[in-house]
């Protein structure tokens, strides 16, 4: 029943990002897919992950800075990234049609603008930004699994 309510809210209140997620899902239709707490997970061989409504696109090859001593083993890292991305789907439930403006755009800018990339190259965790910190918190709260904390990857 929880999954049905989750899907119903994502397809109504979270329609803009879910529609965009469905288009990306169709583009990646040949990839591996599975369900996780009501969300549709698609694995892709790209260096980053993204959540769009009830669609989560996870990387099979997480970006890792080779200069940093990452203490999280690859398999554990993938599980934690999934919890983090699932947290973004909960943000979609909360912010609805404002999700792309309040969460999506700031998160994308934080992830890809050179200025912020330079900050992260100097030891600032990607997961310290407000959108990412909230995604970690919500993902852990709902799934009862560990997320990324302030990992530097």
Coordinates of N, CA and C in Angstrom, one line a residue, residues 22-117:
X22 N 10.6 9.6 -16.6 CA 10.1 8.6 -17.5 C 10.8 8.7 -18.9
X23 N 11.0 9.9 -19.4 CA 11.7 10.1 -20.7 C 13.1 9.5 -20.6
X24 N 13.8 9.8 -19.5 CA 15.2 9.3 -19.3 C 15.1 7.8 -19.2
X25 N 14.1 7.3 -18.5 CA 13.9 5.8 -18.4 C 13.8 5.2 -19.7
X26 N 12.9 5.8 -20.6 CA 12.7 5.2 -21.9 C 14.0 5.2 -22.7
X27 N 14.8 6.3 -22.6 CA 16.1 6.4 -23.3 C 17.0 5.2 -22.8
X28 N 16.9 4.8 -21.6 CA 17.8 3.8 -21.0 C 17.0 2.5 -20.8
X29 N 16.0 2.2 -21.6 CA 15.1 1.0 -21.4 C 15.9 -0.3 -21.5
X30 N 17.0 -0.3 -22.2 CA 17.8 -1.6 -22.3 C 18.7 -1.9 -21.1
X31 N 18.8 -0.9 -20.2 CA 19.6 -1.1 -19.0 C 18.9 -1.9 -17.9
X32 N 19.6 -2.3 -16.9 CA 19.1 -3.1 -15.8 C 18.2 -2.2 -15.0
X33 N 17.0 -2.7 -14.6 CA 16.0 -1.9 -13.8 C 15.5 -2.8 -12.6
X34 N 15.2 -2.2 -11.5 CA 14.6 -2.9 -10.4 C 13.9 -1.9 -9.5
X35 N 13.0 -2.4 -8.6 CA 12.3 -1.5 -7.7 C 13.0 -1.4 -6.4
X36 N 12.9 -0.3 -5.7 CA 13.5 0.0 -4.4 C 12.6 0.9 -3.7
X37 N 11.9 0.4 -2.7 CA 10.9 1.2 -1.9 C 9.9 2.0 -2.8
X38 N 9.5 1.4 -3.9 CA 8.5 2.0 -4.7 C 9.1 2.8 -5.9
X39 N 10.4 3.1 -5.8 CA 11.1 3.8 -6.9 C 11.6 2.8 -8.0
X40 N 11.7 3.3 -9.2 CA 12.2 2.5 -10.3 C 13.7 2.9 -10.4
X41 N 14.6 1.9 -10.2 CA 16.0 2.2 -10.3 C 16.5 1.7 -11.6
X42 N 17.3 2.5 -12.3 CA 18.0 2.1 -13.5 C 19.5 2.3 -13.3
X43 N 20.2 1.2 -13.6 CA 21.7 1.3 -13.5 C 22.2 1.8 -14.9
X44 N 23.2 2.7 -14.8 CA 23.9 3.2 -16.0 C 25.4 3.3 -15.8
X45 N 26.1 3.1 -16.8 CA 27.6 3.2 -16.7 C 28.0 4.6 -17.1
X46 N 27.6 5.5 -16.2 CA 28.1 6.9 -16.3 C 28.6 7.3 -14.9
X47 N 29.4 8.4 -14.8 CA 30.1 8.7 -13.5 C 29.2 9.3 -12.4
X48 N 27.9 9.6 -12.7 CA 27.1 10.2 -11.6 C 25.7 9.6 -11.6
X49 N 25.0 9.9 -10.6 CA 23.6 9.4 -10.4 C 22.7 10.6 -10.3
X50 N 21.4 10.4 -10.6 CA 20.4 11.4 -10.6 C 19.0 10.8 -10.3
X51 N 18.2 11.6 -9.6 CA 16.8 11.2 -9.3 C 15.8 12.2 -9.9
X52 N 14.8 11.6 -10.5 CA 13.8 12.4 -11.2 C 12.4 11.8 -10.8
X53 N 11.8 12.4 -9.8 CA 10.5 11.8 -9.3 C 10.7 10.4 -8.8
X54 N 9.9 9.5 -9.3 CA 10.1 8.1 -8.9 C 11.1 7.3 -9.6
X55 N 11.9 8.0 -10.5 CA 12.9 7.3 -11.3 C 14.3 7.7 -10.7
X56 N 15.1 6.7 -10.5 CA 16.4 6.9 -10.0 C 17.4 6.3 -10.9
X57 N 18.4 7.0 -11.4 CA 19.4 6.5 -12.3 C 20.7 6.5 -11.6
X58 N 21.1 5.3 -11.3 CA 22.4 5.1 -10.5 C 23.5 4.7 -11.3
X59 N 24.7 5.1 -10.9 CA 25.9 4.8 -11.6 C 26.4 3.4 -11.2
X60 N 27.0 2.7 -12.2 CA 27.6 1.5 -11.9 C 29.1 1.7 -11.7
X61 N 29.5 3.0 -11.9 CA 30.9 3.4 -11.8 C 31.0 4.7 -11.1
X62 N 30.8 4.7 -9.7 CA 30.8 6.0 -9.0 C 32.1 6.8 -9.2
X63 N 32.0 8.1 -9.4 CA 33.1 9.0 -9.4 C 33.9 8.9 -8.1
X64 N 35.2 8.7 -8.2 CA 36.0 8.6 -7.0 C 37.3 9.4 -7.4
X65 N 37.6 10.3 -6.5 CA 38.8 11.0 -6.7 C 40.0 10.1 -6.2
X66 N 40.8 9.7 -7.1 CA 41.9 8.8 -6.9 C 42.9 9.4 -5.9
X67 N 42.9 10.7 -5.7 CA 43.9 11.3 -4.8 C 43.4 11.1 -3.3
X68 N 42.1 10.9 -3.1 CA 41.6 10.8 -1.8 C 41.6 9.4 -1.3
X69 N 41.8 9.1 -0.1 CA 41.8 7.8 0.5 C 40.3 7.5 0.8
X70 N 39.6 6.9 -0.1 CA 38.2 6.6 0.2 C 38.1 5.3 1.0
X71 N 37.6 5.4 2.1 CA 37.5 4.2 3.0 C 36.2 3.4 2.8
X72 N 35.4 3.8 1.9 CA 34.1 3.1 1.7 C 34.4 2.1 0.5
X73 N 34.3 0.8 0.7 CA 34.4 -0.2 -0.4 C 33.4 0.1 -1.5
X74 N 33.7 -0.3 -2.8 CA 32.9 0.0 -3.9 C 31.4 -0.5 -3.7
X75 N 31.3 -1.7 -3.2 CA 29.9 -2.3 -3.1 C 29.1 -1.5 -2.0
X76 N 29.8 -1.1 -0.9 CA 29.1 -0.3 0.1 C 28.8 1.1 -0.4
X77 N 29.7 1.6 -1.2 CA 29.5 3.0 -1.8 C 28.3 3.0 -2.7
X78 N 28.1 1.9 -3.5 CA 26.9 1.8 -4.4 C 25.6 1.8 -3.6
X79 N 25.6 1.0 -2.5 CA 24.4 0.9 -1.6 C 24.1 2.3 -1.0
X80 N 25.1 3.0 -0.5 CA 24.9 4.3 0.1 C 24.5 5.3 -0.9
X81 N 25.0 5.3 -2.1 CA 24.5 6.2 -3.1 C 23.1 6.0 -3.4
X82 N 22.6 4.7 -3.4 CA 21.2 4.4 -3.7 C 20.4 5.0 -2.6
X83 N 20.7 4.9 -1.4 CA 20.0 5.5 -0.3 C 19.9 7.0 -0.4
X84 N 21.1 7.6 -0.8 CA 21.1 9.0 -1.0 C 20.2 9.5 -2.1
X85 N 20.3 8.8 -3.3 CA 19.4 9.1 -4.4 C 17.9 8.9 -4.1
X86 N 17.6 7.9 -3.3 CA 16.3 7.6 -2.8 C 15.8 8.8 -2.0
X87 N 16.7 9.4 -1.2 CA 16.4 10.6 -0.4 C 15.9 11.7 -1.3
X88 N 16.5 11.8 -2.5 CA 16.0 12.9 -3.5 C 14.6 12.6 -3.9
X89 N 14.2 11.3 -4.0 CA 12.8 11.0 -4.4 C 11.8 11.4 -3.3
X90 N 12.3 11.4 -2.0 CA 11.4 11.8 -0.9 C 11.3 13.4 -1.0
X91 N 12.4 14.0 -1.4 CA 12.4 15.5 -1.6 C 11.3 15.8 -2.7
X92 N 11.3 15.0 -3.7 CA 10.3 15.2 -4.7 C 8.8 15.1 -4.2
X93 N 8.6 14.2 -3.2 CA 7.3 14.1 -2.6 C 7.0 15.3 -1.8
X94 N 8.0 15.9 -1.1 CA 7.8 17.0 -0.3 C 7.6 18.3 -1.1
X95 N 8.5 18.6 -2.1 CA 8.5 19.8 -2.8 C 7.6 19.8 -4.0
X96 N 7.2 18.6 -4.5 CA 6.3 18.5 -5.6 C 6.8 19.3 -6.8
X97 N 5.9 20.1 -7.4 CA 6.3 20.8 -8.6 C 7.5 21.8 -8.4
X98 N 7.8 22.1 -7.2 CA 9.0 23.0 -6.9 C 10.3 22.3 -6.9
X99 N 10.3 21.0 -6.9 CA 11.5 20.2 -6.7 C 12.6 20.6 -7.7
X100 N 12.3 20.7 -8.9 CA 13.4 21.0 -9.9 C 14.0 22.4 -9.6
X101 N 13.2 23.3 -9.1 CA 13.7 24.6 -8.8 C 14.5 24.7 -7.5
X102 N 13.9 24.1 -6.5 CA 14.4 24.1 -5.1 C 15.6 23.1 -4.9
X103 N 15.5 22.0 -5.5 CA 16.5 20.9 -5.3 C 17.3 20.6 -6.6
X104 N 16.6 20.4 -7.7 CA 17.3 19.9 -8.9 C 18.3 20.9 -9.5
X105 N 17.9 22.2 -9.6 CA 18.9 23.1 -10.2 C 20.0 23.4 -9.3
X106 N 19.8 23.7 -8.0 CA 20.9 23.9 -7.1 C 21.9 22.7 -7.0
X107 N 21.3 21.5 -6.9 CA 22.1 20.3 -6.9 C 23.0 20.1 -8.1
X108 N 22.4 20.4 -9.3 CA 23.1 20.3 -10.5 C 24.2 21.3 -10.6
X109 N 24.0 22.5 -10.2 CA 25.0 23.6 -10.2 C 26.1 23.2 -9.2
X110 N 25.8 22.7 -8.1 CA 26.7 22.3 -7.1 C 27.6 21.2 -7.6
X111 N 27.0 20.3 -8.4 CA 27.7 19.1 -8.9 C 28.6 19.4 -10.1
X112 N 28.3 20.4 -10.9 CA 29.0 20.5 -12.2 C 29.7 21.9 -12.5
X113 N 29.4 22.9 -11.7 CA 30.1 24.2 -12.0 C 31.5 24.1 -11.5
X114 N 32.4 24.5 -12.3 CA 33.9 24.4 -12.0 C 34.2 25.1 -10.6
X115 N 33.6 26.2 -10.3 CA 33.9 26.8 -9.0 C 33.6 25.9 -7.8
X116 N 32.5 25.2 -7.9 CA 32.2 24.3 -6.8 C 33.0 23.0 -6.9
X117 N 33.3 22.6 -8.1 CA 34.2 21.4 -8.2 C 35.6 21.7 -7.6

